CSV table of C-alpha atoms in Angstrom, one decimal:
chain,number,residue,atom,x,y,z
M,1,MET,CA,-35.5,16.5,-45.2
M,2,LEU,CA,-33.0,15.5,-47.9
M,3,SER,CA,-32.9,17.6,-51.0
M,4,ARG,CA,-33.8,15.9,-54.2
M,5,VAL,CA,-30.2,16.0,-55.3
M,6,ALA,CA,-27.4,16.2,-52.8
M,7,PRO,CA,-23.8,15.9,-54.0
M,8,TRP,CA,-21.6,14.4,-51.3
M,9,LEU,CA,-18.4,13.9,-53.2
M,10,ALA,CA,-14.8,12.6,-52.7
M,11,SER,CA,-13.8,16.0,-51.3
M,12,ARG,CA,-15.8,15.0,-48.3
M,13,LYS,CA,-13.4,12.1,-47.7
M,14,ASP,CA,-16.2,9.6,-48.1
M,15,GLY,CA,-14.5,7.4,-50.7
M,16,ALA,CA,-16.5,8.4,-53.7
M,17,ALA,CA,-15.1,9.4,-57.1
M,18,PRO,CA,-15.8,12.9,-58.4
M,19,GLY,CA,-19.2,13.2,-60.0
M,20,VAL,CA,-20.7,10.5,-57.8
M,21,ALA,CA,-23.7,11.7,-55.8
M,22,VAL,CA,-26.5,10.5,-53.5
M,23,ARG,CA,-30.1,11.4,-53.9
M,24,THR,CA,-33.5,10.1,-52.9
M,25,LEU,CA,-35.0,7.7,-55.5
M,26,GLY,CA,-38.4,8.4,-57.1
M,27,GLY,CA,-40.8,6.5,-59.3
M,28,PRO,CA,-38.7,6.9,-62.5
M,29,ASP,CA,-35.8,5.1,-60.8
M,30,THR,CA,-37.7,2.0,-60.1
M,31,SER,CA,-36.5,-0.1,-63.0
M,32,GLN,CA,-32.9,0.7,-62.3
M,33,LEU,CA,-33.3,-0.3,-58.7
M,34,VAL,CA,-35.0,-3.6,-59.6
M,35,ASP,CA,-32.2,-4.4,-62.0
M,36,LEU,CA,-29.6,-3.6,-59.3
M,37,ALA,CA,-31.3,-5.6,-56.6
M,38,ARG,CA,-31.8,-8.6,-58.9
M,39,GLN,CA,-28.0,-9.0,-59.1
M,40,ASP,CA,-28.4,-10.9,-55.8
M,41,ALA,CA,-32.1,-11.9,-55.4
M,42,VAL,CA,-31.3,-13.6,-52.1
M,43,ALA,CA,-29.4,-10.9,-50.3
M,44,ASN,CA,-31.8,-8.2,-51.6
M,45,VAL,CA,-35.1,-10.0,-51.0
M,46,PHE,CA,-36.1,-7.3,-48.5
M,47,ILE,CA,-36.1,-4.5,-51.1
M,48,LEU,CA,-37.4,-6.7,-53.9
M,49,SER,CA,-40.3,-7.7,-51.7
M,50,HIS,CA,-41.0,-4.0,-51.0
M,51,LEU,CA,-40.9,-3.1,-54.7
M,52,LYS,CA,-43.3,-6.0,-55.5
M,53,THR,CA,-45.8,-4.6,-53.0
M,54,ALA,CA,-45.3,-0.9,-53.5
M,55,GLY,CA,-44.6,-1.0,-57.3
M,56,SER,CA,-42.3,2.1,-57.0
M,57,ALA,CA,-39.0,3.3,-55.5
M,58,ALA,CA,-40.7,6.5,-54.4
M,59,PRO,CA,-40.8,7.5,-50.7
M,60,THR,CA,-43.6,5.8,-48.8
M,61,ALA,CA,-46.5,7.4,-47.1
M,62,GLY,CA,-44.9,6.4,-43.8
M,63,GLY,CA,-41.8,8.4,-44.5
M,64,ALA,CA,-39.4,5.7,-45.6
M,65,SER,CA,-37.3,6.4,-48.7
M,66,ILE,CA,-34.5,4.8,-50.7
M,67,LEU,CA,-31.2,6.5,-51.1
M,68,GLY,CA,-29.4,5.9,-54.4
M,69,VAL,CA,-25.7,6.5,-55.3
M,70,PHE,CA,-25.4,7.7,-58.9
M,71,ASP,CA,-22.6,8.2,-61.3
M,72,GLY,CA,-24.3,10.5,-63.8
M,73,GLY,CA,-27.6,8.6,-64.5
M,74,ILE,CA,-26.3,5.2,-63.6
M,75,LEU,CA,-27.4,3.7,-60.2
M,76,LEU,CA,-24.3,2.2,-58.5
M,77,GLY,CA,-25.9,1.2,-55.2
M,78,ALA,CA,-28.8,2.0,-52.9
M,79,CYS,CA,-30.0,1.9,-49.3
M,80,TRP,CA,-33.5,1.6,-47.8
M,81,ALA,CA,-33.9,4.3,-45.1
M,82,GLY,CA,-36.9,3.7,-43.0
M,83,ALA,CA,-37.1,2.4,-39.4
M,84,ASN,CA,-33.9,0.5,-40.5
M,85,LEU,CA,-31.1,1.0,-43.0
M,86,VAL,CA,-30.8,-1.8,-45.5
M,87,PRO,CA,-28.0,-1.6,-48.2
M,88,VAL,CA,-28.7,-2.8,-51.7
M,89,GLN,CA,-25.6,-3.8,-53.7
M,90,LEU,CA,-23.8,-1.0,-51.9
M,91,ASP,CA,-20.0,-1.0,-52.4
M,92,PRO,CA,-18.4,-0.4,-48.9
M,93,GLU,CA,-16.3,2.4,-50.5
M,94,LEU,CA,-19.6,4.3,-51.2
M,95,ALA,CA,-21.1,3.7,-47.8
M,96,GLY,CA,-19.7,6.9,-46.3
M,97,MET,CA,-21.8,9.0,-48.7
M,98,VAL,CA,-24.9,7.1,-47.8
M,99,ALA,CA,-24.2,7.4,-44.1
M,100,LEU,CA,-23.9,11.1,-44.4
M,101,ALA,CA,-27.1,11.3,-46.3
M,102,ALA,CA,-28.9,9.1,-43.8
M,103,HIS,CA,-27.6,11.1,-40.9
M,104,SER,CA,-28.5,14.4,-42.6
M,105,SER,CA,-32.1,13.4,-42.8
M,106,GLY,CA,-32.3,13.7,-39.0
M,107,ARG,CA,-33.9,10.3,-38.7
M,108,ARG,CA,-32.8,7.8,-36.0
M,109,TYR,CA,-32.6,4.1,-37.1
M,110,ALA,CA,-33.3,1.0,-35.1
M,111,SER,CA,-30.8,-1.1,-37.0
M,112,ILE,CA,-28.8,-1.7,-40.1
M,113,PHE,CA,-28.9,-5.2,-41.6
M,114,GLY,CA,-27.8,-6.8,-44.8
M,115,PRO,CA,-24.5,-7.9,-46.4
M,116,ALA,CA,-21.8,-7.6,-43.8
M,117,ASP,CA,-19.2,-5.5,-45.6
M,118,SER,CA,-21.8,-2.9,-46.6
M,119,VAL,CA,-23.5,-2.9,-43.1
M,120,LEU,CA,-20.2,-2.4,-41.2
M,121,ALA,CA,-19.1,0.3,-43.6
M,122,LEU,CA,-22.4,2.2,-43.1
M,123,TYR,CA,-22.1,1.9,-39.4
M,124,ALA,CA,-18.5,3.2,-39.5
M,125,GLY,CA,-19.8,6.3,-41.3
M,126,LEU,CA,-22.7,6.8,-38.9
M,127,GLU,CA,-20.4,6.3,-35.9
M,128,GLN,CA,-18.5,9.4,-36.9
M,129,PHE,CA,-21.7,11.4,-36.4
M,130,GLY,CA,-22.2,10.0,-32.9
M,131,GLN,CA,-24.6,7.2,-33.6
M,132,ALA,CA,-23.3,4.5,-31.3
M,133,ALA,CA,-24.5,0.9,-31.6
M,134,HIS,CA,-26.1,-1.0,-28.8
M,135,GLU,CA,-24.8,-4.3,-30.3
M,136,ILE,CA,-23.0,-5.4,-33.4
M,137,ARG,CA,-23.6,-8.9,-34.9
M,138,GLU,CA,-21.0,-8.9,-37.6
M,139,ASP,CA,-21.1,-12.6,-38.6
M,140,GLN,CA,-24.5,-13.9,-39.6
M,141,PRO,CA,-24.4,-16.7,-42.1
M,142,LEU,CA,-26.9,-16.1,-44.9
M,143,MET,CA,-28.4,-19.6,-45.8
M,144,THR,CA,-30.7,-21.0,-48.5
M,145,ILE,CA,-32.4,-24.2,-49.5
M,146,SER,CA,-34.1,-25.1,-52.7
M,147,GLY,CA,-35.8,-28.4,-53.3
M,148,PRO,CA,-37.1,-30.7,-50.5
M,149,PRO,CA,-35.8,-30.6,-47.0
M,150,ALA,CA,-33.5,-33.3,-45.8
M,151,VAL,CA,-35.7,-34.3,-42.8
M,152,ALA,CA,-39.4,-35.1,-42.6
M,153,PRO,CA,-41.5,-32.0,-42.1
M,154,ASN,CA,-43.8,-31.8,-39.1
M,155,PRO,CA,-47.4,-31.8,-40.6
M,156,ARG,CA,-48.8,-29.8,-37.7
M,157,LEU,CA,-47.3,-26.6,-38.9
M,158,GLY,CA,-49.7,-24.5,-40.9
M,159,PHE,CA,-50.5,-20.9,-41.9
M,160,GLY,CA,-51.6,-18.6,-39.1
M,161,GLN,CA,-55.2,-17.5,-38.9
M,162,LEU,CA,-56.5,-14.1,-37.8
M,163,ALA,CA,-58.7,-15.9,-35.3
M,164,ASP,CA,-55.5,-16.9,-33.5
M,165,PHE,CA,-54.0,-13.5,-33.5
M,166,ASP,CA,-54.3,-13.1,-29.7
M,167,LYS,CA,-52.2,-16.3,-29.3
M,168,ILE,CA,-49.7,-15.6,-32.0
M,169,LEU,CA,-48.9,-12.0,-30.9
M,170,PRO,CA,-47.4,-12.9,-27.5
M,171,ALA,CA,-45.2,-15.5,-29.1
M,172,CYS,CA,-43.9,-13.0,-31.6
M,173,ALA,CA,-43.2,-10.5,-28.9
M,174,ALA,CA,-41.4,-13.1,-26.8
M,175,MET,CA,-39.2,-14.0,-29.8
M,176,PHE,CA,-38.4,-10.4,-30.5
M,177,GLU,CA,-37.4,-9.7,-26.9
M,178,GLU,CA,-35.2,-12.8,-26.8
M,179,GLU,CA,-33.5,-11.8,-30.1
M,180,VAL,CA,-32.9,-8.0,-29.5
M,181,GLY,CA,-33.1,-7.7,-25.7
M,182,TYR,CA,-36.0,-5.3,-25.4
M,183,SER,CA,-39.8,-5.4,-25.9
M,184,PRO,CA,-41.3,-4.6,-29.3
M,185,TYR,CA,-44.0,-2.7,-27.5
M,186,LEU,CA,-41.6,0.1,-26.4
M,187,GLY,CA,-43.1,3.3,-27.8
M,188,GLY,CA,-46.5,1.6,-28.1
M,189,ARG,CA,-48.2,-1.7,-28.8
M,190,GLU,CA,-50.1,-0.6,-31.9
M,191,TYR,CA,-47.4,-0.6,-34.6
M,192,TYR,CA,-46.0,-4.1,-33.7
M,193,SER,CA,-49.5,-5.6,-33.4
M,194,ARG,CA,-50.4,-4.2,-36.8
M,195,ARG,CA,-47.2,-5.7,-38.3
M,196,VAL,CA,-48.0,-9.2,-36.9
M,197,LYS,CA,-51.6,-9.0,-38.0
M,198,GLY,CA,-50.5,-8.0,-41.5
M,199,LEU,CA,-48.2,-11.1,-41.7
M,200,ILE,CA,-51.1,-13.3,-40.7
M,201,ARG,CA,-53.4,-11.7,-43.2
M,202,GLU,CA,-50.9,-12.0,-46.0
M,203,GLY,CA,-50.3,-15.7,-45.4
M,204,ASN,CA,-46.8,-15.1,-44.1
M,205,SER,CA,-47.3,-16.5,-40.6
M,206,LEU,CA,-46.5,-20.1,-39.9
M,207,VAL,CA,-47.6,-21.6,-36.6
M,208,HIS,CA,-48.5,-24.7,-34.7
M,209,LEU,CA,-50.9,-24.3,-31.8
M,210,ASP,CA,-51.6,-27.1,-29.4
M,211,ALA,CA,-54.9,-28.3,-28.2
M,212,ALA,CA,-54.9,-25.7,-25.5
M,213,GLY,CA,-54.3,-22.9,-28.0
M,214,ASP,CA,-50.7,-22.3,-27.0
M,215,VAL,CA,-48.1,-21.6,-29.6
M,216,VAL,CA,-45.7,-24.6,-29.9
M,217,PHE,CA,-43.6,-23.2,-32.8
M,218,LYS,CA,-43.9,-20.2,-35.1
M,219,ALA,CA,-42.0,-18.4,-37.8
M,220,GLU,CA,-42.7,-15.8,-40.4
M,221,LEU,CA,-41.9,-15.1,-44.0
M,222,GLY,CA,-40.6,-11.6,-43.5
M,223,ALA,CA,-40.0,-10.9,-47.2
M,224,VAL,CA,-41.5,-12.7,-50.2
M,225,THR,CA,-40.8,-12.4,-53.9
M,226,PRO,CA,-41.7,-14.8,-56.7
M,227,ASP,CA,-38.1,-16.2,-56.5
M,228,VAL,CA,-37.1,-16.1,-52.8
M,229,THR,CA,-38.7,-16.0,-49.3
M,230,GLN,CA,-36.8,-15.0,-46.2
M,231,VAL,CA,-37.7,-16.7,-43.0
M,232,GLN,CA,-37.7,-14.7,-39.8
M,233,GLY,CA,-38.9,-14.9,-36.2
M,234,VAL,CA,-38.2,-18.6,-35.6
M,235,TRP,CA,-39.4,-19.4,-32.1
M,236,MET,CA,-40.0,-22.6,-30.2
M,237,ASN,CA,-42.0,-22.6,-27.0
M,238,PRO,CA,-39.4,-22.7,-24.2
M,239,ALA,CA,-41.2,-25.5,-22.4
M,240,LEU,CA,-40.5,-27.8,-25.5
M,241,ARG,CA,-37.0,-26.8,-26.3
M,242,GLY,CA,-34.2,-29.5,-26.2
M,243,GLN,CA,-36.5,-32.3,-27.4
M,244,GLY,CA,-35.2,-32.4,-31.0
M,245,LEU,CA,-38.4,-30.9,-32.5
M,246,SER,CA,-37.0,-27.9,-34.3
M,247,ALA,CA,-35.7,-29.7,-37.4
M,248,GLY,CA,-39.1,-31.1,-38.3
M,249,TYR,CA,-40.7,-27.7,-37.8
M,250,MET,CA,-38.1,-26.0,-39.9
M,251,ALA,CA,-38.5,-28.6,-42.6
M,252,ALA,CA,-42.2,-27.8,-42.6
M,253,VAL,CA,-41.3,-24.1,-42.9
M,254,VAL,CA,-39.4,-24.9,-46.0
M,255,VAL,CA,-42.3,-26.9,-47.5
M,256,LEU,CA,-44.8,-24.1,-46.8
M,257,ALA,CA,-42.4,-21.4,-48.0
M,258,GLN,CA,-41.8,-23.2,-51.2
M,259,THR,CA,-45.5,-22.8,-52.0
M,260,ARG,CA,-44.6,-19.1,-52.4
M,261,ALA,CA,-41.2,-19.2,-54.0
M,262,PRO,CA,-38.6,-21.9,-55.0
M,263,VAL,CA,-35.8,-20.6,-52.7
M,264,THR,CA,-36.1,-20.3,-49.0
M,265,SER,CA,-33.5,-18.1,-47.2
M,266,LEU,CA,-32.7,-17.0,-43.7
M,267,TYR,CA,-29.8,-15.5,-41.7
M,268,VAL,CA,-28.6,-16.6,-38.3
M,269,ASN,CA,-26.3,-15.4,-35.6
M,270,ASN,CA,-23.0,-17.3,-36.0
M,271,PHE,CA,-22.8,-17.8,-32.2
M,272,ASN,CA,-26.2,-19.6,-32.2
M,273,ALA,CA,-24.6,-23.0,-32.9
M,274,ARG,CA,-27.7,-25.0,-32.1
M,275,ALA,CA,-29.9,-23.1,-34.5
M,276,ARG,CA,-27.3,-23.2,-37.3
M,277,ALA,CA,-26.8,-27.0,-36.8
M,278,THR,CA,-30.6,-27.4,-37.1
M,279,TYR,CA,-30.7,-25.4,-40.3
M,280,GLU,CA,-27.9,-27.4,-41.8
M,281,ARG,CA,-29.6,-30.6,-40.9
M,282,VAL,CA,-32.7,-29.5,-42.7
M,283,GLY,CA,-30.6,-28.7,-45.8
M,284,PHE,CA,-29.8,-25.0,-45.6
M,285,ARG,CA,-26.3,-24.0,-46.9
M,286,GLN,CA,-24.4,-20.8,-46.4
M,287,VAL,CA,-24.3,-18.5,-49.5
M,288,GLY,CA,-23.1,-15.3,-47.9
M,289,THR,CA,-22.6,-13.3,-44.7
M,290,PHE,CA,-25.0,-10.7,-43.2
M,291,ALA,CA,-24.4,-8.4,-40.3
M,292,THR,CA,-26.8,-6.5,-38.1
M,293,VAL,CA,-26.1,-3.3,-36.1
M,294,LEU,CA,-28.6,-2.6,-33.3
M,295,PHE,CA,-29.0,0.9,-32.0
């Protein structure tokens, strides 16, 4: 486990200036972390959503923690370190320090995601320790919309209900497998099922089921703050693809998401030209670039 204070300095050839150090954040660091993340409320919606729920930057009961890069008492950048690594306003020149700290914890990570420059710098650091990626998606436009969508929303999309969990879960699993190339049930079904059920319970599952009870379209609000939501898990039933339905459903996602926050965001693989064209038709515009490294 990481020590409370661990000085990985410029002498380690990690790009940091003398006196700059990495340590695990605790409760007293929360206000600094919030201020740091609010510098870009869209890019940092994941950590801001966590802080809204948890109320603290302290390590979680599940073992996730937040690494902070400090110059004296000033927080320069941070990185969520749980099942995934998620940089927060992390200068790429400081990423080597964080990569060393993350590696030294002994934890294995499923992915790194966030602003592209920081993600790719973190991966470069981890790669030196033998952590090789399964896939690198280095160009993922980060897109937002505020205000009404540019196309008519499909009124059949609504918030998912726990009574429909057994229908929603297989659609979520199918989307996950299409996106990352392996089943979310690897290592056990319970964790992923609990995650999906939590999204439904929190009002963050958006779905349309047809008369037979089959999912036609679904998406989730994977992160929610008072200012921004981040849409994830967009999935159309394969039997209905290619019929021009996606834009109406995405417009409905925006309308429902804006009942929670004024700005709706998402990020998309640049190679997915069809999805990106749909989002642009609805009114999303690129505001940055994310990257994802899958291990």
